[in-house]
Structures are given as structure tokens and as C-alpha cells.
mmCIF file with all atom_site columns, C-alpha atoms in Angstrom:
data_model
loop_
_atom_site.group_PDB
_atom_site.id
_atom_site.type_symbol
_atom_site.label_atom_id
_atom_site.label_alt_id
_atom_site.label_comp_id
_atom_site.label_asym_id
_atom_site.label_entity_id
_atom_site.label_seq_id
_atom_site.pdbx_PDB_ins_code
_atom_site.Cartn_x
_atom_site.Cartn_y
_atom_site.Cartn_z
_atom_site.occupancy
_atom_site.B_iso_or_equiv
_atom_site.pdbx_formal_charge
_atom_site.auth_seq_id
_atom_site.auth_comp_id
_atom_site.auth_asym_id
_atom_site.auth_atom_id
_atom_site.pdbx_PDB_model_num
ATOM 1   C CA . UNK A 1 1   ? -83.524 31.503 -161.070 1.00 72.00 ? 16  UNK A CA 1
ATOM 2   C CA . UNK A 1 2   ? -79.874 30.560 -161.701 1.00 80.00 ? 17  UNK A CA 1
ATOM 3   C CA . UNK A 1 3   ? -79.407 33.615 -163.938 1.00 81.00 ? 18  UNK A CA 1
ATOM 4   C CA . UNK A 1 4   ? -80.763 35.878 -161.186 1.00 82.00 ? 19  UNK A CA 1
ATOM 5   C CA . UNK A 1 5   ? -78.241 34.470 -158.676 1.00 80.00 ? 20  UNK A CA 1
ATOM 6   C CA . UNK A 1 6   ? -75.372 35.070 -161.105 1.00 85.00 ? 21  UNK A CA 1
ATOM 7   C CA . UNK A 1 7   ? -76.479 38.648 -161.834 1.00 84.00 ? 22  UNK A CA 1
ATOM 8   C CA . UNK A 1 8   ? -77.028 39.303 -158.120 1.00 81.00 ? 23  UNK A CA 1
ATOM 9   C CA . UNK A 1 9   ? -73.551 37.901 -157.304 1.00 83.00 ? 24  UNK A CA 1
ATOM 10  C CA . UNK A 1 10  ? -71.914 40.052 -159.979 1.00 85.00 ? 25  UNK A CA 1
ATOM 11  C CA . UNK A 1 11  ? -73.748 43.148 -158.725 1.00 78.00 ? 26  UNK A CA 1
ATOM 12  C CA . UNK A 1 12  ? -72.606 42.544 -155.135 1.00 80.00 ? 27  UNK A CA 1
ATOM 13  C CA . UNK A 1 13  ? -69.026 41.948 -156.306 1.00 77.00 ? 28  UNK A CA 1
ATOM 14  C CA . UNK A 1 14  ? -69.082 45.248 -158.231 1.00 71.00 ? 29  UNK A CA 1
ATOM 15  C CA . UNK A 1 15  ? -70.364 47.149 -155.178 1.00 74.00 ? 30  UNK A CA 1
ATOM 16  C CA . UNK A 1 16  ? -67.715 45.600 -152.948 1.00 72.00 ? 31  UNK A CA 1
ATOM 17  C CA . UNK A 1 17  ? -64.888 46.340 -155.378 1.00 73.00 ? 32  UNK A CA 1
ATOM 18  C CA . UNK A 1 18  ? -65.893 49.962 -156.025 1.00 70.00 ? 33  UNK A CA 1
ATOM 19  C CA . UNK A 1 19  ? -66.832 50.633 -152.408 1.00 68.00 ? 34  UNK A CA 1
ATOM 20  C CA . UNK A 1 20  ? -63.495 49.476 -150.973 1.00 64.00 ? 35  UNK A CA 1
ATOM 21  C CA . UNK A 1 21  ? -61.251 51.867 -152.888 1.00 61.00 ? 36  UNK A CA 1
ATOM 22  C CA . UNK A 1 22  ? -59.183 54.024 -150.608 1.00 65.00 ? 37  UNK A CA 1
ATOM 23  C CA . UNK A 1 23  ? -59.172 57.717 -151.236 1.00 68.00 ? 38  UNK A CA 1
ATOM 24  C CA . UNK A 1 24  ? -55.674 58.950 -151.841 1.00 72.00 ? 39  UNK A CA 1
ATOM 25  C CA . UNK A 1 25  ? -54.960 62.015 -149.741 1.00 72.00 ? 40  UNK A CA 1
ATOM 26  C CA . UNK A 1 26  ? -52.521 64.608 -150.929 1.00 83.00 ? 41  UNK A CA 1
ATOM 27  C CA . UNK A 1 27  ? -49.367 64.964 -148.863 1.00 83.00 ? 42  UNK A CA 1
ATOM 28  C CA . UNK A 1 28  ? -49.686 67.898 -146.479 1.00 89.00 ? 43  UNK A CA 1
ATOM 29  C CA . UNK A 1 29  ? -46.053 68.908 -146.017 1.00 92.00 ? 44  UNK A CA 1
ATOM 30  C CA . UNK A 1 30  ? -45.078 70.643 -142.798 1.00 92.00 ? 45  UNK A CA 1
ATOM 31  C CA . UNK A 1 31  ? -41.725 71.411 -141.233 1.00 93.00 ? 46  UNK A CA 1
ATOM 32  C CA . UNK A 1 32  ? -40.663 71.435 -137.613 1.00 94.00 ? 47  UNK A CA 1
ATOM 33  C CA . UNK A 1 33  ? -37.374 72.198 -135.907 1.00 94.00 ? 48  UNK A CA 1
ATOM 34  C CA . UNK A 1 34  ? -36.734 70.307 -132.684 1.00 94.00 ? 49  UNK A CA 1
ATOM 35  C CA . UNK A 1 35  ? -34.133 71.186 -130.080 1.00 94.00 ? 50  UNK A CA 1
ATOM 36  C CA . UNK A 1 36  ? -32.734 67.895 -128.786 1.00 93.00 ? 51  UNK A CA 1
ATOM 37  C CA . UNK A 1 37  ? -30.867 67.680 -125.497 1.00 92.00 ? 52  UNK A CA 1
ATOM 38  C CA . UNK A 1 38  ? -28.893 64.672 -124.347 1.00 91.00 ? 53  UNK A CA 1
ATOM 39  C CA . UNK A 1 39  ? -26.817 64.086 -127.487 1.00 91.00 ? 54  UNK A CA 1
ATOM 40  C CA . UNK A 1 40  ? -23.179 63.396 -126.625 1.00 90.00 ? 55  UNK A CA 1
ATOM 41  C CA . UNK A 1 41  ? -21.686 62.470 -129.992 1.00 88.00 ? 56  UNK A CA 1
ATOM 42  C CA . UNK A 1 42  ? -22.330 63.015 -133.676 1.00 86.00 ? 57  UNK A CA 1
ATOM 43  C CA . UNK A 1 43  ? -22.142 59.436 -134.923 1.00 86.00 ? 58  UNK A CA 1
ATOM 44  C CA . UNK A 1 44  ? -23.782 57.528 -132.086 1.00 86.00 ? 59  UNK A CA 1
ATOM 45  C CA . UNK A 1 45  ? -26.471 60.026 -131.136 1.00 89.00 ? 60  UNK A CA 1
ATOM 46  C CA . UNK A 1 46  ? -27.242 62.435 -133.967 1.00 92.00 ? 61  UNK A CA 1
ATOM 47  C CA . UNK A 1 47  ? -26.990 59.833 -136.739 1.00 93.00 ? 62  UNK A CA 1
ATOM 48  C CA . UNK A 1 48  ? -29.078 57.343 -134.767 1.00 92.00 ? 63  UNK A CA 1
ATOM 49  C CA . UNK A 1 49  ? -31.835 59.900 -134.197 1.00 93.00 ? 64  UNK A CA 1
ATOM 50  C CA . UNK A 1 50  ? -31.714 60.971 -137.842 1.00 94.00 ? 65  UNK A CA 1
ATOM 51  C CA . UNK A 1 51  ? -31.877 57.372 -139.037 1.00 94.00 ? 66  UNK A CA 1
ATOM 52  C CA . UNK A 1 52  ? -34.821 56.471 -136.803 1.00 94.00 ? 67  UNK A CA 1
ATOM 53  C CA . UNK A 1 53  ? -36.705 59.649 -137.757 1.00 94.00 ? 68  UNK A CA 1
ATOM 54  C CA . UNK A 1 54  ? -36.140 58.963 -141.461 1.00 93.00 ? 69  UNK A CA 1
ATOM 55  C CA . UNK A 1 55  ? -37.720 55.519 -141.077 1.00 94.00 ? 70  UNK A CA 1
ATOM 56  C CA . UNK A 1 56  ? -40.777 56.778 -139.150 1.00 94.00 ? 71  UNK A CA 1
ATOM 57  C CA . UNK A 1 57  ? -44.049 56.672 -141.068 1.00 93.00 ? 72  UNK A CA 1
ATOM 58  C CA . UNK A 1 58  ? -45.017 60.141 -142.263 1.00 92.00 ? 73  UNK A CA 1
ATOM 59  C CA . UNK A 1 59  ? -41.514 61.626 -142.126 1.00 93.00 ? 74  UNK A CA 1
ATOM 60  C CA . UNK A 1 60  ? -40.450 62.862 -145.555 1.00 94.00 ? 75  UNK A CA 1
ATOM 61  C CA . UNK A 1 61  ? -36.948 63.994 -144.552 1.00 94.00 ? 76  UNK A CA 1
ATOM 62  C CA . UNK A 1 62  ? -34.944 64.478 -141.375 1.00 94.00 ? 77  UNK A CA 1
ATOM 63  C CA . UNK A 1 63  ? -31.628 66.216 -140.741 1.00 94.00 ? 78  UNK A CA 1
ATOM 64  C CA . UNK A 1 64  ? -30.023 66.275 -137.292 1.00 93.00 ? 79  UNK A CA 1
ATOM 65  C CA . UNK A 1 65  ? -27.191 68.774 -136.754 1.00 92.00 ? 80  UNK A CA 1
ATOM 66  C CA . UNK A 1 66  ? -25.169 67.701 -133.720 1.00 91.00 ? 81  UNK A CA 1
ATOM 67  C CA . UNK A 1 67  ? -23.270 70.977 -133.216 1.00 90.00 ? 82  UNK A CA 1
ATOM 68  C CA . UNK A 1 68  ? -26.527 72.906 -132.872 1.00 90.00 ? 83  UNK A CA 1
ATOM 69  C CA . UNK A 1 69  ? -28.578 70.104 -131.227 1.00 91.00 ? 84  UNK A CA 1
ATOM 70  C CA . UNK A 1 70  ? -31.322 70.745 -133.789 1.00 94.00 ? 85  UNK A CA 1
ATOM 71  C CA . UNK A 1 71  ? -33.379 68.340 -135.893 1.00 93.00 ? 86  UNK A CA 1
ATOM 72  C CA . UNK A 1 72  ? -35.098 69.732 -138.988 1.00 95.00 ? 87  UNK A CA 1
ATOM 73  C CA . UNK A 1 73  ? -37.960 67.464 -139.996 1.00 94.00 ? 88  UNK A CA 1
ATOM 74  C CA . UNK A 1 74  ? -40.258 67.614 -143.005 1.00 95.00 ? 89  UNK A CA 1
ATOM 75  C CA . UNK A 1 75  ? -43.338 65.464 -142.472 1.00 94.00 ? 90  UNK A CA 1
ATOM 76  C CA . UNK A 1 76  ? -46.798 64.642 -143.803 1.00 93.00 ? 91  UNK A CA 1
ATOM 77  C CA . UNK A 1 77  ? -49.314 66.224 -141.411 1.00 92.00 ? 92  UNK A CA 1
ATOM 78  C CA . UNK A 1 78  ? -51.971 63.738 -142.583 1.00 92.00 ? 93  UNK A CA 1
ATOM 79  C CA . UNK A 1 79  ? -49.892 60.886 -141.162 1.00 92.00 ? 94  UNK A CA 1
ATOM 80  C CA . UNK A 1 80  ? -48.100 62.290 -138.098 1.00 93.00 ? 95  UNK A CA 1
ATOM 81  C CA . UNK A 1 81  ? -47.949 65.440 -135.972 1.00 93.00 ? 96  UNK A CA 1
ATOM 82  C CA . UNK A 1 82  ? -45.381 67.588 -134.201 1.00 93.00 ? 97  UNK A CA 1
ATOM 83  C CA . UNK A 1 83  ? -46.399 66.121 -130.839 1.00 94.00 ? 98  UNK A CA 1
ATOM 84  C CA . UNK A 1 84  ? -45.961 62.579 -132.148 1.00 95.00 ? 99  UNK A CA 1
ATOM 85  C CA . UNK A 1 85  ? -42.494 63.449 -133.496 1.00 94.00 ? 100 UNK A CA 1
ATOM 86  C CA . UNK A 1 86  ? -41.443 64.961 -130.153 1.00 93.00 ? 101 UNK A CA 1
ATOM 87  C CA . UNK A 1 87  ? -42.709 61.866 -128.316 1.00 94.00 ? 102 UNK A CA 1
ATOM 88  C CA . UNK A 1 88  ? -40.917 59.638 -130.848 1.00 94.00 ? 103 UNK A CA 1
ATOM 89  C CA . UNK A 1 89  ? -37.560 61.374 -130.287 1.00 93.00 ? 104 UNK A CA 1
ATOM 90  C CA . UNK A 1 90  ? -38.080 61.300 -126.506 1.00 93.00 ? 105 UNK A CA 1
ATOM 91  C CA . UNK A 1 91  ? -38.685 57.538 -126.743 1.00 92.00 ? 106 UNK A CA 1
ATOM 92  C CA . UNK A 1 92  ? -35.500 56.706 -128.664 1.00 90.00 ? 107 UNK A CA 1
ATOM 93  C CA . UNK A 1 93  ? -33.059 54.642 -126.554 1.00 84.00 ? 108 UNK A CA 1
ATOM 94  C CA . UNK A 1 94  ? -35.753 53.714 -124.066 1.00 85.00 ? 109 UNK A CA 1
ATOM 95  C CA . UNK A 1 95  ? -36.728 57.307 -123.305 1.00 80.00 ? 110 UNK A CA 1
ATOM 96  C CA . UNK A 1 96  ? -33.793 57.833 -120.970 1.00 84.00 ? 111 UNK A CA 1
ATOM 97  C CA . UNK A 1 97  ? -31.328 59.847 -123.070 1.00 88.00 ? 112 UNK A CA 1
ATOM 98  C CA . UNK A 1 98  ? -32.975 62.434 -125.283 1.00 92.00 ? 113 UNK A CA 1
ATOM 99  C CA . UNK A 1 99  ? -35.446 65.238 -124.673 1.00 93.00 ? 114 UNK A CA 1
ATOM 100 C CA . UNK A 1 100 ? -36.944 67.076 -127.649 1.00 92.00 ? 115 UNK A CA 1
ATOM 101 C CA . UNK A 1 101 ? -38.847 70.336 -127.765 1.00 92.00 ? 116 UNK A CA 1
ATOM 102 C CA . UNK A 1 102 ? -40.056 72.522 -130.600 1.00 91.00 ? 117 UNK A CA 1
ATOM 103 C CA . UNK A 1 103 ? -37.892 75.501 -131.475 1.00 87.00 ? 118 UNK A CA 1
ATOM 104 C CA . UNK A 1 104 ? -38.092 78.267 -134.032 1.00 82.00 ? 119 UNK A CA 1
ATOM 105 C CA . UNK A 1 105 ? -34.382 77.971 -134.876 1.00 73.00 ? 120 UNK A CA 1
ATOM 106 C CA . UNK A 1 106 ? -33.706 76.099 -138.111 1.00 67.00 ? 121 UNK A CA 1
ATOM 107 C CA . UNK A 1 107 ? -30.299 75.056 -139.346 1.00 63.00 ? 122 UNK A CA 1
ATOM 108 C CA . UNK A 1 108 ? -29.651 74.004 -142.928 1.00 57.00 ? 123 UNK A CA 1
ATOM 109 C CA . UNK A 1 109 ? -26.169 72.617 -142.418 1.00 49.00 ? 124 UNK A CA 1
ATOM 110 C CA . UNK A 1 110 ? -23.255 72.727 -140.032 1.00 44.00 ? 125 UNK A CA 1
ATOM 111 C CA . UNK A 1 111 ? -21.145 74.528 -142.651 1.00 44.00 ? 126 UNK A CA 1
ATOM 112 C CA . UNK A 1 112 ? -23.097 77.731 -141.945 1.00 44.00 ? 127 UNK A CA 1
ATOM 113 C CA . UNK A 1 113 ? -21.918 77.587 -138.331 1.00 45.00 ? 128 UNK A CA 1
ATOM 114 C CA . UNK A 1 114 ? -18.281 77.960 -139.407 1.00 45.00 ? 129 UNK A CA 1
ATOM 115 C CA . UNK A 1 115 ? -19.024 81.247 -141.104 1.00 47.00 ? 130 UNK A CA 1
ATOM 116 C CA . UNK A 1 116 ? -20.601 82.577 -137.905 1.00 53.00 ? 131 UNK A CA 1
ATOM 117 C CA . UNK A 1 117 ? -17.831 81.657 -135.458 1.00 60.00 ? 132 UNK A CA 1
ATOM 118 C CA . UNK A 1 118 ? -14.676 81.557 -137.594 1.00 62.00 ? 133 UNK A CA 1
ATOM 119 C CA . UNK A 1 119 ? -13.766 84.921 -139.107 1.00 65.00 ? 134 UNK A CA 1
ATOM 120 C CA . UNK A 1 120 ? -10.634 86.527 -140.449 1.00 64.00 ? 135 UNK A CA 1
ATOM 121 C CA . UNK A 1 121 ? -9.226  89.525 -138.619 1.00 67.00 ? 136 UNK A CA 1
ATOM 122 C CA . UNK A 1 122 ? -7.646  92.549 -140.302 1.00 67.00 ? 137 UNK A CA 1
ATOM 123 C CA . UNK A 1 123 ? -4.321  90.678 -140.668 1.00 68.00 ? 138 UNK A CA 1
ATOM 124 C CA . UNK A 1 124 ? -5.976  87.722 -142.401 1.00 66.00 ? 139 UNK A CA 1
ATOM 125 C CA . UNK A 1 125 ? -5.647  85.377 -139.412 1.00 69.00 ? 140 UNK A CA 1
ATOM 126 C CA . UNK A 1 126 ? -8.592  83.205 -138.396 1.00 65.00 ? 141 UNK A CA 1
ATOM 127 C CA . UNK A 1 127 ? -10.204 84.204 -135.107 1.00 71.00 ? 142 UNK A CA 1
ATOM 128 C CA . UNK A 1 128 ? -12.674 82.069 -133.200 1.00 70.00 ? 143 UNK A CA 1
ATOM 129 C CA . UNK A 1 129 ? -15.383 82.876 -130.717 1.00 65.00 ? 144 UNK A CA 1
ATOM 130 C CA . UNK A 1 130 ? -14.914 81.496 -127.187 1.00 67.00 ? 145 UNK A CA 1
ATOM 131 C CA . UNK A 1 131 ? -17.832 79.067 -127.417 1.00 65.00 ? 146 UNK A CA 1
ATOM 132 C CA . UNK A 1 132 ? -17.032 77.831 -130.941 1.00 65.00 ? 147 UNK A CA 1
ATOM 133 C CA . UNK A 1 133 ? -16.970 74.031 -131.142 1.00 61.00 ? 148 UNK A CA 1
ATOM 134 C CA . UNK A 1 134 ? -15.877 73.725 -134.758 1.00 62.00 ? 149 UNK A CA 1
ATOM 135 C CA . UNK A 1 135 ? -12.780 71.658 -135.570 1.00 59.00 ? 150 UNK A CA 1
ATOM 136 C CA . UNK A 1 136 ? -10.970 74.698 -136.966 1.00 62.00 ? 151 UNK A CA 1
ATOM 137 C CA . UNK A 1 137 ? -11.190 76.402 -133.565 1.00 64.00 ? 152 UNK A CA 1
ATOM 138 C CA . UNK A 1 138 ? -10.611 73.346 -131.378 1.00 61.00 ? 153 UNK A CA 1
ATOM 139 C CA . UNK A 1 139 ? -6.951  73.168 -132.485 1.00 57.00 ? 154 UNK A CA 1
ATOM 140 C CA . UNK A 1 140 ? -6.330  76.791 -131.536 1.00 57.00 ? 155 UNK A CA 1
ATOM 141 C CA . UNK A 1 141 ? -7.765  76.401 -128.022 1.00 49.00 ? 156 UNK A CA 1
ATOM 142 C CA . UNK A 1 142 ? -5.489  73.477 -127.151 1.00 48.00 ? 157 UNK A CA 1
#
């Protein structure tokens, strides 16, 4: 009788141990570009949003480009969704400052912006577009 209890206990323990293993899902990588309004500065706003996004569960990488008001986010679709990311950004700072929406525009870095707005003319002088916000053009507009 004692042997049966021991065997029965071992059998139950084996079933519990093998039955409780979690299945490991593969990471389903997706990308989204969010247009973020309400940012007023690069360090206080853009870096804060980027930092909070990077720490969110399911976010693999996040890059916020202040000059374009765009956040490029790579995330695991098994863990989070585009709607959750938009709601997360909207909720940063109490939900009062930022408003995010999905956009098709993606920006890799702010250095690409300089090439678009700052060009050399035929004399070799740098010319800037009227709406250029890059540092190289800000000095010329003053």
C-alpha cells in the first residue's frame, strides 16, 4: 500500500511538471511609424518618449526623431499591438501632452533630413529651404 502511494505521488508530480511547461512563441516582429504631436523639445520630450517606449513590454526597439515628430517602433506582435502602442504614447505624461497616430512615413535618422533641406547652389554656397529647422539653417535665418 505504501509503495502504491509513492508511485502514485511520483506519477502525479511528473504530470504536473510536464504539463506546466510554457510553450515558447517565436517573436513576431512588426514595425510601426507613429506621428507624435505635442513634442516641444528633443531632450525632454522625444528622449522621454523613446525611453518609455524602449522599456515597454513587447517593444524590441524604438527611435523617436524630434525634427520629424516620428517614432519608429519595432515590436513583438505576440505581446503588444499598434493600438496599444498608440494608447501608451498618448498616456505618457498623464495623457495631456502627446497625441500619437499611425503614419506611413518612416525616418531612419535626422541626418537624412539635412540632405533634403540643405543643398549647395551652383556657386558652392549652402542654401536652405524656408521651413528647414536644422541647425545649419537656423544660423542663416537669424
